[in-house]
Amino acid sequence: MKKSSILLISCLAIACGQKKEAPITPEAAETPVTFVVKKDARKIGPEKPPEQTRIEEAIEKLQANADMPCIGYWVGMFGKNKINIAIAEIKDGKAIGYTVCAGNFRPVTGTATASEDLYQIVLDEPGTDQYDGHFVFSIHLKNNSLEGTWTPFKKGIVADKTFTLTKRAYTYDPENGMFPESSSRLLSESDVSNLNEEELGFMRNEIYARHGYSFKDLQDRRQFDTVTWYIPMGIDVRQKLTDIEVQNIDLIYRYEEYYHENYDDYGR
């Protein structure tokens, strides 16, 4: 009897001395996930070109002069390519700006004369590129339209162009496009595993297009130049990519590589 009592007391003492474990809640069970990318899209390729720096400097000037009605982005088709003629400053009859078209940036300078509802502007590209030329256009403030012509300095290389542009405001919108999820949330493998090579490439390019990347590749340009929301804003937008977009681009790249390495097994 005495031995039994001692044994019972010992067991109770051990039980009371043991630390009671807290119940596991869903929050406590969740392990933070660290996303590591194989290819960081912000670091792929060469250093940022000086032309992109000039674009960014001009945008600052444009924003500082935004109260003038003719200052801003004038966007539309320029032959077969979409162009953005950005007018950054008009002062003392002088006009300063730049163009972004087909993956190219060209600074433009010239003259501007104004009446009540009309600006007459003449702008020249530097002449250091064989495709540089001469812009003459009118801005009609009543309907926010720009109409004009462009002629190359060197005849016979490219044709003259006539164009009509409208004033546009650029705003980054992650919901734009056919695959808005690629900018608005982290993609899972199920989001991309059933896409073919063309769809994967388009999803990836849409991310860059939302930031206004001007595509050099002809096929890519054709995909976006006719899209209403797309405005060519720059030639290097890598540093504008969000963390979500960088991780999603990495996932898309992995599936594109898998597609190339295992074409037959992938079943496309």
Coordinates of N, CA and C in Angstrom, one line a residue, residues 46-233:
P46 N 22.8 43.9 -69.8 CA 23.9 44.9 -69.6 C 23.4 45.9 -68.6
E47 N 24.3 46.9 -68.3 CA 24.0 48.0 -67.4 C 22.9 48.9 -68.1
K48 N 22.2 49.6 -67.3 CA 21.2 50.5 -67.8 C 21.8 51.5 -68.8
P49 N 21.3 51.6 -70.0 CA 21.9 52.5 -71.0 C 21.7 53.9 -70.6
P50 N 22.6 54.8 -71.0 CA 22.5 56.2 -70.7 C 21.3 56.8 -71.3
E51 N 20.8 56.3 -72.4 CA 19.6 56.8 -73.1 C 18.4 56.7 -72.1
Q52 N 18.3 55.6 -71.3 CA 17.2 55.5 -70.4 C 17.3 56.5 -69.3
T53 N 18.5 56.8 -68.9 CA 18.7 57.9 -67.9 C 18.2 59.2 -68.4
R54 N 18.5 59.5 -69.7 CA 18.0 60.7 -70.3 C 16.5 60.8 -70.3
I55 N 15.9 59.6 -70.6 CA 14.4 59.6 -70.6 C 13.9 59.9 -69.2
E56 N 14.5 59.3 -68.2 CA 14.0 59.6 -66.8 C 14.2 61.0 -66.4
E57 N 15.3 61.6 -66.8 CA 15.5 63.1 -66.6 C 14.5 63.9 -67.3
A58 N 14.2 63.6 -68.5 CA 13.2 64.3 -69.3 C 11.8 64.2 -68.7
I59 N 11.5 63.0 -68.1 CA 10.2 62.8 -67.5 C 10.1 63.7 -66.3
E60 N 11.1 63.9 -65.5 CA 11.1 64.8 -64.4 C 10.8 66.2 -64.9
K61 N 11.4 66.6 -65.9 CA 11.2 67.9 -66.5 C 9.7 68.0 -67.0
L62 N 9.3 67.0 -67.6 CA 7.9 67.0 -68.2 C 6.9 67.1 -67.0
Q63 N 7.1 66.4 -65.9 CA 6.2 66.4 -64.8 C 6.2 67.8 -64.2
A64 N 7.4 68.5 -64.2 CA 7.4 69.8 -63.6 C 6.7 70.9 -64.4
N65 N 6.5 70.6 -65.7 CA 5.8 71.5 -66.6 C 4.4 71.0 -67.0
A66 N 3.9 70.1 -66.2 CA 2.7 69.4 -66.6 C 1.4 70.4 -66.7
D67 N 1.6 71.6 -66.1 CA 0.4 72.5 -66.1 C 0.2 73.1 -67.5
M68 N 1.2 73.0 -68.4 CA 1.0 73.5 -69.8 C 0.3 72.4 -70.6
P69 N -0.8 72.8 -71.3 CA -1.6 71.8 -72.0 C -0.9 71.0 -73.0
C70 N 0.1 71.5 -73.7 CA 0.8 70.7 -74.7 C 1.9 69.8 -74.2
I71 N 2.2 70.0 -72.9 CA 3.3 69.1 -72.4 C 2.7 67.7 -72.0
G72 N 3.4 66.7 -72.4 CA 3.0 65.4 -72.1 C 3.3 64.4 -73.1
Y73 N 2.6 63.2 -73.1 CA 2.9 62.1 -74.0 C 1.8 62.1 -75.1
W74 N 2.3 62.2 -76.3 CA 1.4 62.1 -77.5 C 1.7 60.8 -78.2
V75 N 0.6 60.0 -78.2 CA 0.8 58.5 -78.6 C -0.1 58.1 -79.7
G76 N 0.4 57.2 -80.6 CA -0.4 56.7 -81.6 C 0.5 55.9 -82.6
M77 N 0.0 55.5 -83.7 CA 0.7 54.8 -84.7 C 1.5 55.7 -85.6
F78 N 2.8 55.2 -85.8 CA 3.7 56.0 -86.6 C 4.2 55.0 -87.7
G79 N 3.5 54.9 -88.8 CA 3.7 53.9 -89.7 C 3.1 52.6 -89.1
K80 N 3.9 51.5 -89.0 CA 3.5 50.3 -88.5 C 3.8 50.1 -87.0
N81 N 4.5 51.1 -86.4 CA 4.9 51.1 -85.0 C 4.2 52.2 -84.2
K82 N 4.0 51.9 -82.9 CA 3.5 52.9 -82.0 C 4.6 53.8 -81.5
I83 N 4.3 55.1 -81.5 CA 5.3 56.1 -81.1 C 4.8 56.9 -79.9
N84 N 5.7 57.3 -79.1 CA 5.4 58.2 -78.0 C 6.2 59.5 -78.2
I85 N 5.6 60.6 -78.6 CA 6.4 61.8 -78.7 C 6.1 62.6 -77.4
A86 N 7.1 62.6 -76.6 CA 7.0 63.3 -75.3 C 7.6 64.7 -75.4
I87 N 6.7 65.6 -75.1 CA 7.1 67.0 -75.1 C 7.4 67.4 -73.6
A88 N 8.6 67.7 -73.3 CA 9.0 67.9 -71.9 C 9.0 69.4 -71.5
E89 N 9.3 70.3 -72.4 CA 9.4 71.7 -72.1 C 9.2 72.6 -73.3
I90 N 8.5 73.6 -73.1 CA 8.4 74.7 -74.1 C 8.6 76.0 -73.4
K91 N 9.7 76.7 -73.8 CA 10.1 77.9 -73.1 C 10.8 78.9 -74.1
D92 N 10.3 80.1 -74.1 CA 10.8 81.1 -75.0 C 10.9 80.7 -76.4
G93 N 9.8 80.0 -76.8 CA 9.8 79.6 -78.2 C 10.6 78.3 -78.6
K94 N 11.2 77.7 -77.6 CA 12.0 76.5 -77.8 C 11.3 75.3 -77.2
A95 N 11.4 74.2 -77.9 CA 10.7 73.0 -77.5 C 11.8 71.9 -77.3
I96 N 11.6 71.1 -76.2 CA 12.5 70.0 -75.9 C 11.7 68.8 -75.6
G97 N 12.1 67.6 -76.1 CA 11.4 66.4 -75.8 C 12.2 65.2 -76.3
Y98 N 11.5 64.1 -76.5 CA 12.1 62.9 -77.0 C 11.0 62.0 -77.6
T99 N 11.5 61.0 -78.4 CA 10.5 60.0 -78.9 C 11.0 58.6 -78.4
V100 N 10.0 57.8 -78.2 CA 10.2 56.3 -78.0 C 9.4 55.6 -79.0
C101 N 10.1 54.7 -79.8 CA 9.4 54.0 -80.8 C 10.3 52.8 -81.2
A102 N 9.7 51.6 -81.3 CA 10.4 50.4 -81.8 C 11.7 50.1 -81.1
G103 N 11.6 50.4 -79.8 CA 12.8 50.1 -79.0 C 13.9 51.1 -79.0
N104 N 13.6 52.3 -79.6 CA 14.6 53.3 -79.8 C 14.2 54.6 -79.1
F105 N 15.2 55.3 -78.5 CA 15.0 56.6 -77.9 C 15.7 57.6 -78.8
R106 N 15.1 58.7 -79.1 CA 15.7 59.8 -79.8 C 15.3 61.1 -79.2
P107 N 16.3 61.9 -78.8 CA 16.0 63.3 -78.3 C 15.6 64.2 -79.4
V108 N 14.7 65.1 -79.1 CA 14.3 66.1 -80.2 C 14.3 67.5 -79.6
T109 N 14.7 68.4 -80.4 CA 14.7 69.8 -80.0 C 14.2 70.6 -81.2
G110 N 13.6 71.8 -80.9 CA 13.1 72.6 -82.0 C 12.4 73.9 -81.5
T111 N 11.4 74.3 -82.2 CA 10.7 75.5 -82.0 C 9.2 75.3 -81.8
A112 N 8.6 76.2 -81.1 CA 7.1 76.1 -80.9 C 6.5 77.5 -80.9
T113 N 5.4 77.6 -81.6 CA 4.6 78.9 -81.6 C 3.2 78.5 -81.2
A114 N 2.6 79.4 -80.4 CA 1.3 79.1 -79.9 C 0.3 80.2 -80.2
S115 N -0.9 79.8 -80.4 CA -2.1 80.7 -80.5 C -3.0 80.2 -79.4
E116 N -4.2 80.7 -79.4 CA -5.1 80.4 -78.3 C -5.4 78.9 -78.1
D117 N -5.6 78.2 -79.2 CA -6.0 76.7 -79.1 C -5.1 75.9 -80.0
L118 N -4.0 76.4 -80.4 CA -3.1 75.7 -81.4 C -1.6 75.9 -81.1
Y119 N -0.9 74.8 -81.2 CA 0.6 74.9 -81.1 C 1.1 74.4 -82.4
Q120 N 2.1 75.2 -83.0 CA 2.8 74.7 -84.2 C 4.2 74.4 -83.7
I121 N 4.6 73.1 -83.9 CA 5.9 72.7 -83.4 C 6.7 72.0 -84.5
V122 N 8.0 72.4 -84.5 CA 9.0 71.8 -85.4 C 10.1 71.2 -84.6
L123 N 10.4 69.9 -84.7 CA 11.4 69.2 -83.9 C 12.3 68.4 -84.8
D124 N 13.6 68.4 -84.5 CA 14.6 67.6 -85.2 C 15.2 66.6 -84.3
E125 N 15.4 65.4 -84.8 CA 16.3 64.4 -84.1 C 17.7 64.8 -84.4
P126 N 18.7 64.2 -83.6 CA 20.1 64.7 -83.7 C 20.8 64.6 -85.0
G127 N 20.3 63.6 -85.8 CA 21.0 63.4 -87.1 C 22.2 62.4 -87.0
T128 N 22.4 61.8 -85.9 CA 23.5 60.9 -85.7 C 23.2 59.5 -86.0
D129 N 21.9 59.2 -86.3 CA 21.4 57.9 -86.7 C 20.9 58.0 -88.1
Q130 N 21.1 56.9 -88.9 CA 20.6 57.0 -90.3 C 19.1 57.1 -90.5
Y131 N 18.4 56.8 -89.4 CA 16.9 56.9 -89.5 C 16.4 58.2 -88.8
D132 N 17.3 59.1 -88.5 CA 16.8 60.4 -87.9 C 16.1 61.2 -88.9
G133 N 15.2 62.1 -88.4 CA 14.5 63.0 -89.3 C 13.9 64.2 -88.7
H134 N 12.9 64.8 -89.3 CA 12.4 66.1 -89.1 C 10.9 66.0 -88.9
F135 N 10.4 66.5 -87.7 CA 9.0 66.5 -87.4 C 8.4 67.9 -87.6
V136 N 7.2 67.9 -88.1 CA 6.5 69.1 -88.2 C 5.0 68.8 -87.8
F137 N 4.5 69.4 -86.8 CA 3.1 69.0 -86.4 C 2.4 70.1 -85.7
S138 N 1.1 70.0 -85.6 CA 0.2 70.9 -84.9 C -0.5 70.2 -83.8
I139 N -0.6 70.9 -82.6 CA -1.4 70.3 -81.5 C -2.6 71.1 -81.4
H140 N -3.8 70.5 -81.5 CA -5.1 71.1 -81.3 C -5.6 70.9 -79.9
L141 N -5.6 71.9 -79.1 CA -5.9 71.8 -77.7 C -7.4 71.4 -77.5
K142 N -8.2 71.8 -78.4 CA -9.7 71.6 -78.1 C -10.0 70.1 -78.1
N143 N -9.3 69.3 -78.9 CA -9.6 67.9 -78.9 C -8.4 67.0 -78.6
N144 N -7.4 67.7 -78.0 CA -6.2 66.9 -77.6 C -5.6 66.0 -78.7
S145 N -5.5 66.6 -79.9 CA -4.9 65.8 -81.0 C -3.7 66.4 -81.5
L146 N -2.8 65.6 -82.1 CA -1.6 66.1 -82.7 C -1.5 65.5 -84.1
E147 N -1.4 66.4 -85.1 CA -1.3 65.9 -86.5 C 0.0 66.5 -87.1
G148 N 0.7 65.6 -87.8 CA 1.9 66.1 -88.4 C 2.5 65.1 -89.4
T149 N 3.7 65.5 -89.8 CA 4.5 64.7 -90.7 C 5.9 64.5 -90.2
W150 N 6.6 63.5 -90.7 CA 8.0 63.2 -90.4 C 8.7 62.9 -91.7
T151 N 9.8 63.5 -91.9 CA 10.6 63.2 -93.1 C 12.1 62.9 -92.7
P152 N 12.6 61.8 -93.3 CA 14.0 61.5 -92.9 C 15.0 62.5 -93.5
F153 N 16.1 62.7 -92.8 CA 17.2 63.5 -93.3 C 17.8 62.9 -94.5
K154 N 18.0 61.6 -94.5 CA 18.6 60.8 -95.6 C 17.5 60.2 -96.4
K155 N 17.4 60.7 -97.7 CA 16.3 60.2 -98.5 C 16.6 58.8 -99.0
G156 N 15.5 58.0 -99.2 CA 15.7 56.7 -99.8 C 15.9 55.6 -98.8
I157 N 16.1 55.9 -97.5 CA 16.3 54.8 -96.5 C 14.9 54.4 -95.9
V158 N 14.1 55.3 -95.5 CA 12.8 55.0 -95.0 C 11.8 56.1 -95.6
A159 N 10.6 55.7 -95.6 CA 9.6 56.6 -96.2 C 9.1 57.7 -95.3
D160 N 8.6 58.8 -95.9 CA 8.0 59.9 -95.1 C 6.8 59.3 -94.4
K161 N 6.4 60.0 -93.3 CA 5.2 59.5 -92.5 C 4.3 60.6 -92.2
T162 N 3.0 60.3 -92.2 CA 2.0 61.2 -91.7 C 1.3 60.5 -90.6
F163 N 1.0 61.3 -89.5 CA 0.5 60.6 -88.3 C -0.4 61.5 -87.5
T164 N -1.3 60.9 -86.8 CA -2.2 61.6 -85.9 C -2.1 60.9 -84.5
L165 N -1.8 61.7 -83.5 CA -1.6 61.2 -82.1 C -2.6 61.8 -81.2
T166 N -2.8 61.2 -80.0 CA -3.6 61.7 -79.0 C -2.8 61.8 -77.7
K167 N -3.2 62.8 -76.9 CA -2.5 62.9 -75.6 C -2.9 61.8 -74.6
R168 N -1.9 61.2 -74.0 CA -2.2 60.1 -73.1 C -1.5 60.3 -71.8
A169 N -2.1 59.8 -70.7 CA -1.4 59.8 -69.4 C -1.0 58.4 -69.1
Y170 N 0.2 58.2 -68.7 CA 0.7 56.8 -68.4 C 0.5 56.6 -66.9
T171 N -0.1 55.4 -66.6 CA -0.2 54.9 -65.3 C 0.0 53.4 -65.3
Y172 N 0.9 53.0 -64.4 CA 1.2 51.6 -64.3 C -0.1 50.9 -63.7
D173 N -0.6 49.9 -64.3 CA -1.8 49.2 -63.9 C -1.5 47.7 -64.0
P174 N -1.4 47.0 -62.8 CA -1.1 45.6 -62.9 C -2.2 44.7 -63.4
E175 N -3.4 45.3 -63.5 CA -4.6 44.6 -64.0 C -4.7 44.6 -65.5
N176 N -3.9 45.4 -66.2 CA -3.9 45.4 -67.7 C -3.5 44.1 -68.3
G177 N -4.1 43.7 -69.4 CA -3.6 42.6 -70.2 C -4.4 41.3 -70.1
M178 N -4.0 40.3 -70.8 CA -4.7 39.0 -70.8 C -4.4 38.2 -69.6
F179 N -3.2 38.4 -69.0 CA -2.7 37.7 -67.9 C -2.4 38.6 -66.7
P180 N -3.4 39.3 -66.2 CA -3.1 40.3 -65.1 C -2.5 39.7 -63.9
E181 N -2.8 38.4 -63.7 CA -2.2 37.7 -62.5 C -0.7 37.7 -62.4
S182 N -0.1 37.8 -63.6 CA 1.4 37.8 -63.6 C 2.0 39.0 -62.9
S183 N 1.2 40.1 -62.7 CA 1.7 41.3 -62.0 C 1.0 41.5 -60.7
S184 N -0.2 40.9 -60.5 CA -1.0 41.2 -59.3 C -0.8 40.2 -58.2
R185 N -0.2 39.0 -58.5 CA 0.0 38.0 -57.4 C 1.1 37.0 -57.8
L186 N 1.6 36.2 -56.9 CA 2.6 35.2 -57.2 C 1.9 34.1 -57.9
L187 N 2.5 33.7 -59.0 CA 2.0 32.6 -59.8 C 2.4 31.3 -59.2
S188 N 1.5 30.3 -59.4 CA 1.9 28.9 -59.0 C 2.2 28.1 -60.3
E189 N 2.7 26.9 -60.1 CA 3.0 26.1 -61.2 C 1.7 25.8 -62.0
S190 N 0.6 25.7 -61.3 CA -0.6 25.3 -62.0 C -1.1 26.5 -63.0
D191 N -0.6 27.7 -62.7 CA -0.9 28.8 -63.5 C -0.2 28.8 -64.9
V192 N 0.9 28.1 -64.9 CA 1.7 28.2 -66.2 C 2.0 26.8 -66.8
S193 N 1.7 25.7 -66.1 CA 2.1 24.4 -66.6 C 1.4 24.0 -67.8
N194 N 0.2 24.5 -68.1 CA -0.6 24.1 -69.3 C -0.5 25.2 -70.4
L195 N 0.3 26.2 -70.2 CA 0.5 27.2 -71.3 C 1.5 26.7 -72.3
N196 N 1.3 27.0 -73.6 CA 2.3 26.7 -74.6 C 3.4 27.7 -74.6
E197 N 4.4 27.5 -75.5 CA 5.5 28.4 -75.6 C 5.1 29.8 -75.9
E198 N 4.2 30.0 -76.8 CA 3.8 31.3 -77.2 C 3.1 32.1 -76.1
E199 N 2.2 31.3 -75.4 CA 1.5 31.9 -74.2 C 2.4 32.3 -73.1
L200 N 3.4 31.5 -72.8 CA 4.4 31.8 -71.8 C 5.2 33.1 -72.1
G201 N 5.6 33.2 -73.4 CA 6.3 34.4 -73.8 C 5.5 35.6 -73.7
F202 N 4.2 35.5 -74.1 CA 3.3 36.6 -74.1 C 3.0 37.0 -72.6
M203 N 2.8 36.1 -71.8 CA 2.6 36.4 -70.3 C 3.8 37.2 -69.8
R204 N 5.0 36.7 -70.1 CA 6.2 37.4 -69.6 C 6.3 38.8 -70.2
N205 N 6.1 38.9 -71.5 CA 6.2 40.2 -72.1 C 5.2 41.2 -71.6
E206 N 4.0 40.7 -71.3 CA 3.0 41.6 -70.7 C 3.5 42.3 -69.5
I207 N 4.2 41.7 -68.7 CA 4.8 42.3 -67.5 C 5.6 43.5 -67.8
Y208 N 6.5 43.4 -68.8 CA 7.3 44.5 -69.3 C 6.4 45.6 -70.0
A209 N 5.4 45.1 -70.7 CA 4.6 46.1 -71.4 C 3.8 47.0 -70.5
R210 N 3.4 46.4 -69.3 CA 2.7 47.3 -68.3 C 3.6 48.4 -67.8
H211 N 4.9 48.2 -67.8 CA 5.8 49.3 -67.4 C 6.2 50.2 -68.6
G212 N 5.6 49.9 -69.8 CA 5.9 50.8 -70.9 C 7.2 50.5 -71.7
Y213 N 7.6 49.2 -71.6 CA 8.8 48.8 -72.3 C 8.6 48.9 -73.8
S214 N 9.5 49.5 -74.5 CA 9.4 49.6 -76.0 C 10.2 48.5 -76.6
F215 N 9.5 47.5 -77.2 CA 10.1 46.3 -77.7 C 10.9 46.5 -79.1
K216 N 12.1 46.0 -79.1 CA 12.8 46.1 -80.4 C 12.4 44.9 -81.3
D217 N 12.1 43.8 -80.7 CA 11.7 42.6 -81.5 C 10.4 42.9 -82.3
L218 N 10.4 42.7 -83.6 CA 9.2 43.0 -84.4 C 8.0 42.2 -84.0
Q219 N 8.1 40.9 -83.7 CA 6.9 40.2 -83.3 C 6.3 40.7 -82.0
D220 N 7.2 41.0 -81.0 CA 6.7 41.5 -79.8 C 6.0 42.9 -80.0
R221 N 6.6 43.7 -80.8 CA 5.9 45.0 -81.1 C 4.5 44.8 -81.7
R222 N 4.4 43.9 -82.6 CA 3.1 43.7 -83.2 C 2.1 43.2 -82.2
Q223 N 2.5 42.5 -81.2 CA 1.6 42.0 -80.2 C 1.0 43.2 -79.3
F224 N 1.8 44.2 -79.1 CA 1.4 45.2 -78.1 C 1.1 46.6 -78.7
D225 N 1.7 46.9 -79.9 CA 1.5 48.2 -80.5 C 0.0 48.6 -80.7
T226 N -0.8 47.6 -81.0 CA -2.2 47.8 -81.3 C -3.1 47.7 -80.0
V227 N -2.5 47.4 -78.9 CA -3.2 47.3 -77.6 C -3.5 48.7 -77.0
T228 N -4.7 49.0 -76.7 CA -5.1 50.4 -76.3 C -4.3 50.9 -75.1
W229 N -4.2 50.0 -74.1 CA -3.6 50.5 -72.8 C -2.0 50.6 -72.9
Y230 N -1.4 50.1 -73.9 CA 0.0 50.1 -74.0 C 0.6 51.4 -74.5
I231 N 1.6 51.9 -73.7 CA 2.3 53.2 -74.2 C 3.8 52.9 -74.1
P232 N 4.5 53.1 -75.2 CA 6.0 52.9 -75.1 C 6.6 54.0 -74.3
M233 N 7.1 53.7 -73.1 CA 7.7 54.8 -72.2 C 9.2 54.8 -72.1

